[in-house]
Amino acid sequence: MQVTIRVNGNNTTHEIEDRLLLVHYLRDVLGLTGTNIGCDTTSCGACTVHLNGESVKSCTMLAAQADGAEVTTIEGLAGSDEMHPMQRAFRENHGLQCGFCTPGMVMAAVGLLREQANPTEEQVRSGLEGNLCRCTGYHNIVQAVLAAAKEGGAR
Amino acid sequence: MIPAPFAYRRAGSVDEALSLLAEHGDEAKVLAGGHSLLPLMKLRLAVPEVVVDVGRLQDLSYVRDEGDAIAVGALTRHRDLETSDLLAREAPLLSHAAGFVGDPQVRHRGTLGGSLVHGDPASDLPAVVLAMGGTLVARGPRGSREIPAADFFQSLFETAMEPDELLTEVRIPKPQSRGWGFEKFNQRAIDWATVGVAVSGDQRPAIALVNMGGTPLRATAAEQALADGGSVADAAALAADGTEPPSDLSASADYRRHLARVLVRRAVEDARGRA
Ligand SMILES: Cc1cc2nc3c(=O)[nH]c(=O)nc-3n(C[C@H](O)[C@H](O)[C@H](O)COP(=O)(O)OP(=O)(O)OC[C@H]3O[C@@H](n4cnc5c(N)ncnc54)[C@H](O)[C@@H]3O)c2cc1C
Ligand code: FES
Ligand code: FES
């Protein structure tokens, strides 16, 4: 089938297999490999992208379901060469070690702030419950999100 | 992991969905939010030949006040239940419990209808709808029919739905009393409940159990004890009576019975505290 998905502000149109997952469309068809596949079972959140502005796990969606929709990946978050406030906050607060979970974590965190602009620490922790990090112990990730909330991280 | 090949069909209306289901019969599967079906298809535990995507049927996504009941469209996402002011006012047990389904990403995709039709006894919302005495509305080639939640869940992953039917609506009678309680015990935040409890009402509440058998179950012995004026502690001690909970990696059957007794006590105390 043919799909047209607006990815990071650009319309992309491709002939795809009906069973193609959104994450494979992003990584293999468009070459946007910032979105990682961790668990492939909807558990880890590494594949989190925004679908019409909301966080979703792209390993558990068909590309066909995103036909006509707007998708934002980590590559398109900043919209320019400058970092997005959330990316900056992750760097400044050492919110990553190996970096594997980071694209999904950042996308989930931005999605969280859009729904809850000034979360408490508790709300950040529960808002990120769909994202696993094997390295940081979460402490600095939570600090980063709280810092980003003060800097307009919901943008 | 990649699903086995299938043909994707997107329904533009309820009628179109029904005619696609009629045409493809047992070979077809309805796709709503996909958060139960796609994981199964990726594991090849489900291998439908045709997938009928009803995810765009916006007219099945709503929460409406219908006087003595709240009508919720089958395609209403967990996120929309969680944030509905109308539900928070009139059926807070449902909106509260929806906020405990999976994680935010799951709640952005998964739907009430999908949760019910999937028929997983470990899911939260089937027990909530059972406790609230909900009615499910299914549409098929023979027209619409209403199925009380008590008759809907038949056995593990089996419901009263026919393969050519679409669940369109869930009707929740407005609770007569203000109290409600919800308890979910799990090991990690995004997990399904090891055991869960939904309580609707306070002095003579309905009590439904999550993951204590092949379907969501009413804790009838505990309900009866409360209706007879027994103490919460005495009633909660009967919470696991008549259940056959599973033993699995997260808990033994005995531990689940223990959890049911503890959680029922907490949930009924909460319900009475809110009344
Ligand atoms: C990581 C993860 C964690 C989760 N945690 C929880 C949890 O803690 N508690 C919980 O309750 N659930 C949990 N879930 C399941 C989640 O609630 C699903 O969203 C829900 O069970 C299915 O809804 P869906 O819209 O995604 O349905 P789908 O996956 O699209 O469909 C599920 C089944 O229902 C059928 N179906 C769907 N809609 C209709 C309809 N309108 N008419 C007829 N048939 C229909 C489909 O054919 C399929 O058989 C979790 C899921 C994931 C992936
Ligand atoms: S790869 Fe999608 S949730 Fe882990
Ligand atoms: S930084 Fe390594 S998994 Fe999170």
Coordinates of C-alpha atoms and ligand atoms in Angstrom, one line a residue:
Chain A
M1 CA 0.0 0.0 0.0
Q2 CA 1.0 3.6 -0.3
V3 CA 1.4 5.9 2.8
T4 CA 2.0 9.6 3.2
I5 CA 3.4 10.5 6.6
R6 CA 4.6 13.9 7.5
V7 CA 7.8 13.2 9.4
N8 CA 9.7 16.1 11.0
G9 CA 7.8 18.6 8.9
N10 CA 8.4 16.9 5.5
N11 CA 5.8 14.8 3.7
T12 CA 7.1 11.4 2.9
T13 CA 5.3 9.0 0.5
H14 CA 6.3 5.4 0.0
E15 CA 5.0 2.1 -1.2
I16 CA 5.2 -0.2 1.8
E17 CA 4.2 -3.7 2.9
D18 CA 1.0 -3.6 4.9
R19 CA 2.7 -5.2 7.9
L20 CA 5.5 -2.6 8.1
L21 CA 5.9 -1.2 11.6
L22 CA 6.3 2.5 12.0
V23 CA 9.7 2.2 13.7
H24 CA 11.0 0.3 10.6
Y25 CA 9.5 2.9 8.3
L26 CA 11.4 5.6 10.2
R27 CA 14.7 3.7 10.5
D28 CA 14.8 1.5 7.3
V29 CA 12.8 3.4 4.8
L30 CA 13.6 7.0 5.8
G31 CA 17.0 6.3 7.4
L32 CA 16.1 8.1 10.6
T33 CA 18.0 5.8 12.9
G34 CA 17.8 8.1 16.0
T35 CA 14.7 6.2 17.0
N36 CA 16.0 3.0 18.7
I37 CA 14.6 -0.4 19.1
G38 CA 15.2 -1.8 22.5
C39 CA 12.8 -4.5 23.6
D40 CA 10.5 -4.7 20.5
T41 CA 7.7 -5.6 23.0
T42 CA 6.3 -2.2 23.9
S43 CA 8.1 -2.3 27.3
C44 CA 11.2 0.0 27.1
G45 CA 10.1 3.1 25.3
A46 CA 13.4 3.5 23.3
C47 CA 11.2 3.7 20.1
T48 CA 9.1 6.6 21.4
V49 CA 8.1 9.2 18.9
H50 CA 5.4 11.8 18.7
L51 CA 2.3 11.0 16.7
N52 CA 0.3 14.2 16.2
G53 CA 2.1 15.7 19.2
E54 CA 1.6 12.8 21.6
S55 CA 4.2 10.2 22.7
V56 CA 3.7 6.7 21.3
K57 CA 5.8 3.5 21.0
S58 CA 6.6 3.2 17.3
C59 CA 7.4 -0.5 17.6
T60 CA 3.7 -1.1 18.3
M61 CA 2.1 0.8 15.5
L62 CA 1.8 0.0 11.8
A63 CA 3.2 2.6 9.4
A64 CA -0.3 2.3 7.8
Q65 CA -1.9 3.6 11.1
A66 CA 0.2 6.7 10.8
D67 CA -0.8 7.4 7.2
G68 CA -1.8 11.0 7.0
A69 CA -0.5 11.8 10.4
E70 CA 2.3 14.0 11.7
V71 CA 5.3 12.2 13.2
T72 CA 8.2 13.8 15.1
T73 CA 11.4 11.9 15.8
I74 CA 14.4 12.9 17.9
E75 CA 16.0 14.2 14.6
G76 CA 13.1 16.7 14.2
L77 CA 12.6 17.8 17.8
A78 CA 14.8 20.9 17.8
G79 CA 13.8 22.0 14.3
S80 CA 17.1 23.6 13.8
D81 CA 20.8 23.1 14.6
E82 CA 20.3 24.3 18.1
M83 CA 19.3 21.7 20.7
H84 CA 15.8 21.6 22.1
P85 CA 15.6 22.7 25.7
M86 CA 15.0 19.1 26.8
Q87 CA 18.1 17.9 24.9
R88 CA 20.2 20.7 26.5
A89 CA 18.8 19.8 30.0
F90 CA 19.7 16.1 29.5
R91 CA 23.3 17.2 28.6
E92 CA 23.7 19.7 31.4
N93 CA 22.3 17.3 34.0
H94 CA 24.1 14.2 32.8
G95 CA 20.8 12.5 32.1
L96 CA 22.5 9.9 30.0
Q97 CA 25.4 7.4 30.0
C98 CA 25.4 5.0 27.1
G99 CA 22.6 7.0 25.4
F100 CA 20.6 4.2 24.0
C101 CA 17.4 5.1 25.8
T102 CA 17.9 8.8 25.4
P103 CA 16.0 9.6 22.2
G104 CA 12.9 7.8 23.5
M105 CA 13.4 9.3 26.9
V106 CA 13.7 12.8 25.5
M107 CA 10.6 12.3 23.3
A108 CA 8.6 10.9 26.2
A109 CA 9.7 13.8 28.5
V110 CA 8.7 16.4 26.0
G111 CA 5.4 14.7 25.6
L112 CA 5.0 14.7 29.4
L113 CA 5.6 18.4 29.7
R114 CA 3.1 19.1 27.0
E115 CA 0.5 17.5 29.1
Q116 CA 1.8 18.7 32.5
A117 CA 3.9 21.8 32.1
N118 CA 5.2 22.0 35.7
P119 CA 5.3 18.4 37.0
T120 CA 6.5 17.4 40.5
E121 CA 9.3 14.9 40.8
E122 CA 6.7 12.3 41.5
Q123 CA 4.8 13.2 38.3
V124 CA 8.0 13.1 36.3
R125 CA 8.7 9.6 37.6
S126 CA 5.3 8.3 36.8
G127 CA 5.1 10.1 33.5
L128 CA 8.3 8.3 32.4
E129 CA 7.2 4.9 33.6
G130 CA 7.0 3.6 30.0
N131 CA 10.7 4.2 29.4
L132 CA 13.5 2.1 30.8
C133 CA 17.1 3.1 31.3
R134 CA 19.7 0.5 32.1
C135 CA 22.5 3.0 33.0
T136 CA 21.6 6.1 34.9
G137 CA 19.4 4.9 37.8
Y138 CA 17.0 7.6 36.6
H139 CA 18.1 10.3 39.1
N140 CA 19.7 12.6 36.6
I141 CA 17.0 12.0 34.0
V142 CA 14.4 13.2 36.5
Q143 CA 16.6 16.2 37.3
A144 CA 16.9 17.0 33.6
V145 CA 13.2 16.9 33.0
L146 CA 12.5 19.1 36.0
A147 CA 15.2 21.6 34.8
A148 CA 13.7 21.5 31.3
A149 CA 10.3 22.3 32.7
K150 CA 11.7 25.6 33.9
E151 CA 13.2 26.3 30.5
G152 CA 10.2 25.8 28.3
G153 CA 10.8 22.1 27.6
A154 CA 7.2 21.6 26.5
R155 CA 7.8 23.4 23.2
Chain B
M1 CA 9.8 -9.0 15.3
I2 CA 7.5 -8.5 12.4
P3 CA 3.9 -9.7 12.0
A4 CA 3.1 -12.4 9.4
P5 CA 1.9 -10.9 6.2
F6 CA -1.8 -9.7 6.1
A7 CA -3.9 -7.3 4.1
Y8 CA -4.6 -4.0 5.8
R9 CA -8.1 -2.5 5.3
R10 CA -9.0 0.8 6.8
A11 CA -12.7 1.3 7.7
G12 CA -14.0 4.8 7.0
S13 CA -17.3 4.1 8.8
V14 CA -18.9 1.6 11.1
D15 CA -20.9 0.2 8.1
E16 CA -17.7 -0.2 6.1
A17 CA -16.1 -2.0 9.1
L18 CA -19.1 -4.3 9.4
S19 CA -19.1 -5.2 5.7
L20 CA -15.3 -5.9 5.7
L21 CA -15.9 -8.2 8.7
A22 CA -18.8 -9.9 7.0
E23 CA -16.7 -10.4 3.9
H24 CA -13.7 -11.8 5.6
G25 CA -15.3 -13.7 8.5
D26 CA -12.9 -15.6 10.8
E27 CA -9.9 -14.5 8.7
A28 CA -10.3 -10.9 9.8
K29 CA -9.3 -9.1 13.0
V30 CA -10.4 -5.7 14.1
L31 CA -7.5 -3.3 14.9
A32 CA -8.3 -0.4 17.3
G33 CA -5.3 0.9 19.3
G34 CA -3.3 -2.2 18.5
H35 CA -1.8 -2.4 21.9
S36 CA -2.9 -5.9 22.5
L37 CA -3.3 -7.2 19.0
L38 CA 0.0 -6.0 17.5
P39 CA 2.2 -7.5 20.2
L40 CA 0.4 -10.8 19.6
M41 CA 0.8 -10.5 15.9
K42 CA 4.5 -9.7 16.3
L43 CA 4.9 -12.9 18.3
R44 CA 2.8 -14.7 15.7
L45 CA 0.3 -15.7 18.3
A46 CA -2.2 -14.0 16.2
V47 CA -2.0 -14.4 12.4
P48 CA -5.0 -12.8 10.8
E49 CA -5.2 -12.6 7.0
V50 CA -7.0 -9.3 7.1
V51 CA -6.7 -6.5 9.6
V52 CA -9.6 -4.1 9.7
D53 CA -8.4 -0.8 11.1
V54 CA -11.2 1.0 12.9
G55 CA -8.8 3.4 14.6
R56 CA -10.1 6.4 12.6
L57 CA -13.7 6.0 13.5
Q58 CA -13.8 9.3 15.4
D59 CA -17.6 9.0 15.9
L60 CA -16.9 6.1 18.2
S61 CA -14.7 8.2 20.5
Y62 CA -16.8 10.1 23.0
V63 CA -18.0 10.3 26.6
R64 CA -21.6 11.5 26.8
D65 CA -24.1 12.2 29.6
E66 CA -27.3 10.3 28.9
G67 CA -29.2 11.1 32.0
D68 CA -29.0 8.0 34.2
A69 CA -26.0 6.6 32.3
I70 CA -22.7 7.7 30.8
A71 CA -22.2 6.4 27.3
V72 CA -18.6 5.9 26.3
G73 CA -17.6 5.1 22.6
A74 CA -15.7 1.9 22.1
L75 CA -12.8 3.8 20.4
T76 CA -12.3 6.2 23.4
R77 CA -8.6 5.9 24.3
H78 CA -7.4 5.3 27.9
R79 CA -6.0 8.8 27.8
D80 CA -9.4 10.3 27.0
L81 CA -11.0 8.4 29.8
E82 CA -8.3 9.5 32.2
T83 CA -8.8 13.2 31.4
S84 CA -12.6 13.3 30.9
D85 CA -14.2 15.8 33.3
L86 CA -17.5 14.2 32.9
L87 CA -16.2 10.8 34.0
A88 CA -14.3 12.4 36.9
R89 CA -17.6 13.8 38.0
E90 CA -20.0 11.0 37.3
A91 CA -17.9 7.8 37.1
P92 CA -14.6 8.6 38.8
L93 CA -13.7 4.9 39.2
L94 CA -13.4 4.5 35.4
S95 CA -11.3 7.6 34.8
H96 CA -9.1 6.9 37.8
A97 CA -8.5 3.2 36.8
A98 CA -7.8 4.2 33.1
G99 CA -4.8 6.3 34.4
F100 CA -3.3 3.1 35.7
V101 CA -3.4 1.2 32.4
G102 CA 0.2 0.6 31.2
D103 CA 2.1 3.8 30.7
P104 CA 1.4 7.2 29.0
Q105 CA 2.4 5.9 25.5
V106 CA 0.1 2.9 25.9
R107 CA -2.7 5.2 27.1
H108 CA -2.3 7.4 24.0
R109 CA -3.2 4.4 21.7
G110 CA -5.2 1.8 23.6
T111 CA -8.9 2.0 23.7
L112 CA -11.7 1.0 26.1
G113 CA -13.3 -1.3 23.5
G114 CA -10.0 -3.0 22.8
S115 CA -9.4 -3.6 26.5
L116 CA -12.9 -5.2 26.9
V117 CA -13.0 -7.3 23.7
H118 CA -9.4 -8.6 24.2
G119 CA -10.8 -10.4 27.3
D120 CA -7.6 -10.5 29.3
P121 CA -8.5 -11.2 33.0
A122 CA -5.4 -9.3 34.0
S123 CA -6.7 -6.1 32.4
D124 CA -8.0 -3.4 34.7
L125 CA -11.0 -1.9 32.8
P126 CA -13.0 -5.1 32.3
A127 CA -13.2 -5.4 36.2
V128 CA -14.1 -1.8 36.4
V129 CA -16.9 -2.1 33.9
L130 CA -18.1 -5.3 35.7
A131 CA -18.2 -3.6 39.1
M132 CA -20.1 -0.6 37.7
G133 CA -22.7 -2.8 36.1
G134 CA -21.9 -1.6 32.6
T135 CA -23.6 -2.8 29.4
L136 CA -21.7 -3.3 26.1
V137 CA -23.3 -2.5 22.8
A138 CA -22.2 -4.6 19.8
R139 CA -23.2 -4.0 16.2
G140 CA -23.3 -6.7 13.6
P141 CA -25.0 -7.7 10.4
R142 CA -28.1 -8.6 12.5
G143 CA -28.3 -5.2 14.1
S144 CA -27.3 -3.9 17.5
R145 CA -27.5 -5.9 20.7
E146 CA -26.8 -5.0 24.3
I147 CA -24.7 -7.4 26.5
P148 CA -24.4 -6.9 30.3
A149 CA -20.8 -7.0 31.4
A150 CA -21.7 -9.9 33.7
D151 CA -22.4 -12.0 30.5
F152 CA -19.7 -10.5 28.3
F153 CA -16.5 -12.1 29.7
Q154 CA -16.8 -15.9 29.1
S155 CA -13.4 -17.4 29.7
L156 CA -9.7 -16.6 29.2
F157 CA -9.6 -14.2 26.1
E158 CA -13.1 -15.3 25.2
T159 CA -16.0 -12.8 25.2
A160 CA -19.6 -12.8 23.9
M161 CA -18.5 -10.9 20.7
E162 CA -19.1 -12.6 17.3
P163 CA -16.3 -12.3 14.8
D164 CA -18.5 -10.2 12.5
E165 CA -19.5 -7.7 15.3
L166 CA -18.0 -4.4 16.3
L167 CA -18.2 -3.1 19.8
T168 CA -19.6 0.4 19.5
E169 CA -20.4 1.6 23.0
V170 CA -20.2 1.0 26.7
R171 CA -23.0 2.3 28.9
I172 CA -22.2 2.9 32.5
P173 CA -25.1 3.5 34.9
K174 CA -24.4 6.5 37.1
P175 CA -23.4 5.2 40.5
Q176 CA -26.2 5.5 43.1
S177 CA -23.6 6.1 45.9
R178 CA -20.5 8.2 45.9
G179 CA -18.0 5.7 47.2
W180 CA -15.5 3.9 45.0
G181 CA -12.1 2.2 45.4
F182 CA -9.4 0.9 43.1
E183 CA -6.3 -1.1 44.1
K184 CA -3.7 -2.5 41.7
F185 CA -0.8 -4.5 42.9
N186 CA 2.1 -4.9 40.5
Q187 CA 5.8 -5.3 40.6
R188 CA 6.8 -2.7 38.0
A189 CA 4.8 0.4 37.2
I190 CA 3.9 -0.6 33.6
D191 CA 2.9 -4.2 34.5
W192 CA -0.5 -5.7 34.4
A193 CA -2.0 -6.2 37.9
T194 CA -0.8 -9.2 39.8
V195 CA -4.1 -8.7 41.5
G196 CA -6.4 -5.7 41.2
V197 CA -9.7 -4.7 42.8
A198 CA -12.4 -2.3 41.6
V199 CA -15.1 -1.3 44.1
S200 CA -18.2 0.6 43.1
G201 CA -20.4 1.9 45.9
D202 CA -19.7 2.0 49.6
Q203 CA -22.2 0.5 52.1
R204 CA -23.3 -2.4 49.7
P205 CA -20.7 -2.1 47.1
A206 CA -20.0 -4.2 44.0
I207 CA -16.5 -5.7 44.1
A208 CA -14.7 -7.0 41.0
L209 CA -11.3 -8.7 41.0
V210 CA -8.6 -8.5 38.4
N211 CA -6.4 -11.6 37.6
M212 CA -8.1 -13.9 40.1
G213 CA -9.3 -16.4 37.4
G214 CA -10.1 -16.8 33.7
T215 CA -12.4 -13.7 33.6
P216 CA -12.9 -10.6 35.8
L217 CA -14.9 -11.9 38.8
R218 CA -17.2 -10.5 41.4
A219 CA -16.2 -11.1 45.0
T220 CA -19.7 -12.3 45.8
A221 CA -19.1 -13.7 49.3
A222 CA -17.4 -10.4 50.4
E223 CA -20.2 -8.4 48.8
Q224 CA -22.9 -10.4 50.6
A225 CA -21.1 -10.1 54.0
L226 CA -21.1 -6.3 53.6
A227 CA -24.7 -6.2 52.5
D228 CA -25.5 -8.2 55.7
G229 CA -23.8 -5.5 57.7
G230 CA -20.6 -7.4 58.4
S231 CA -17.4 -5.5 59.1
V232 CA -15.0 -4.6 56.3
A233 CA -12.3 -6.9 57.8
D234 CA -14.7 -9.9 58.0
A235 CA -16.0 -9.3 54.5
A236 CA -12.5 -8.9 53.0
A237 CA -11.4 -12.2 54.5
L238 CA -13.9 -13.8 52.1
A239 CA -12.6 -11.9 49.0
A240 CA -10.9 -15.0 47.5
D241 CA -13.7 -17.4 48.1
G242 CA -14.8 -19.2 45.0
T243 CA -11.9 -18.0 42.9
E244 CA -9.3 -20.1 41.1
P245 CA -6.4 -17.7 40.6
P246 CA -3.5 -18.6 38.3
S247 CA 0.1 -19.4 39.5
D248 CA 2.7 -17.8 37.3
L249 CA 6.1 -16.0 37.5
S250 CA 4.7 -13.0 39.3
A251 CA 2.7 -14.8 42.0
S252 CA 1.5 -18.2 43.3
A253 CA -2.3 -18.8 43.5
D254 CA -2.0 -18.7 47.3
Y255 CA -0.3 -15.3 47.3
R256 CA -2.9 -14.0 44.9
R257 CA -5.6 -15.1 47.4
H258 CA -3.8 -13.2 50.1
L259 CA -3.5 -10.1 47.9
A260 CA -7.2 -10.2 47.1
R261 CA -8.1 -10.2 50.8
V262 CA -5.7 -7.3 51.6
L263 CA -6.6 -5.3 48.5
V264 CA -10.4 -5.7 48.9
R265 CA -10.1 -4.5 52.5
R266 CA -8.1 -1.4 51.4
A267 CA -10.4 -0.7 48.4
V268 CA -13.6 -0.9 50.5
E269 CA -12.1 1.2 53.2
D270 CA -11.2 3.8 50.5
A271 CA -14.7 3.6 49.1
R272 CA -16.3 4.2 52.5
G273 CA -13.8 7.0 53.1
R274 CA -15.0 8.8 49.9
A275 CA -18.7 8.3 50.6
Ligands
LIG1 C1 3.2 -2.4 27.5 C2 1.8 -2.6 27.7 C3 1.3 -2.5 29.0 C4 -0.1 -2.6 29.2 N1 -0.6 -2.6 30.5 C5 -1.9 -2.8 30.8 C6 -2.4 -2.7 32.1 O1 -1.6 -2.4 33.0 N2 -3.7 -2.9 32.3 C7 -4.5 -3.1 31.2 O2 -5.7 -3.2 31.5 N3 -4.1 -3.2 30.0 C8 -2.8 -3.0 29.7 N4 -2.3 -3.1 28.4 C9 -3.3 -3.4 27.3 C10 -3.9 -2.1 26.8 O3 -4.9 -1.7 27.7 C11 -4.5 -2.3 25.4 O4 -4.7 -1.0 24.9 C12 -5.9 -2.9 25.4 O5 -5.9 -4.1 26.1 C13 -6.4 -3.1 24.0 O6 -6.9 -2.0 23.4 P1 -6.6 -1.6 21.9 O7 -7.4 -0.5 21.5 O8 -5.1 -1.4 21.8 O9 -7.0 -2.9 21.2 P2 -6.4 -3.8 20.0 O10 -5.1 -4.3 20.3 O11 -6.5 -3.0 18.7 O12 -7.5 -5.0 19.9 C14 -7.5 -5.9 21.0 C15 -8.6 -7.0 20.7 O13 -9.9 -6.5 20.7 C16 -10.5 -6.5 19.4 N5 -11.2 -5.2 19.2 C17 -10.7 -4.0 19.5 N6 -11.6 -3.0 19.4 C18 -12.7 -3.7 19.0 C19 -14.1 -3.2 18.7 N7 -14.4 -1.9 18.8 N8 -15.0 -4.2 18.3 C20 -14.6 -5.5 18.2 N9 -13.4 -5.9 18.5 C21 -12.5 -5.1 18.9 C22 -9.3 -6.8 18.4 O14 -9.8 -7.5 17.3 C23 -8.4 -7.6 19.3 O15 -8.8 -8.9 19.3 C24 -1.0 -2.9 28.2 C25 -0.5 -3.0 26.9 C26 0.9 -2.8 26.7 C27 1.4 -2.9 25.3
FES2 S1 11.4 -1.0 21.3 FE1 9.4 -0.1 21.4 S2 9.0 -0.1 23.5 FE2 10.9 -1.1 23.4
FES3 S1 21.7 5.9 29.2 FE1 22.1 3.8 28.8 S2 20.1 3.0 28.7 FE2 19.8 4.9 29.4

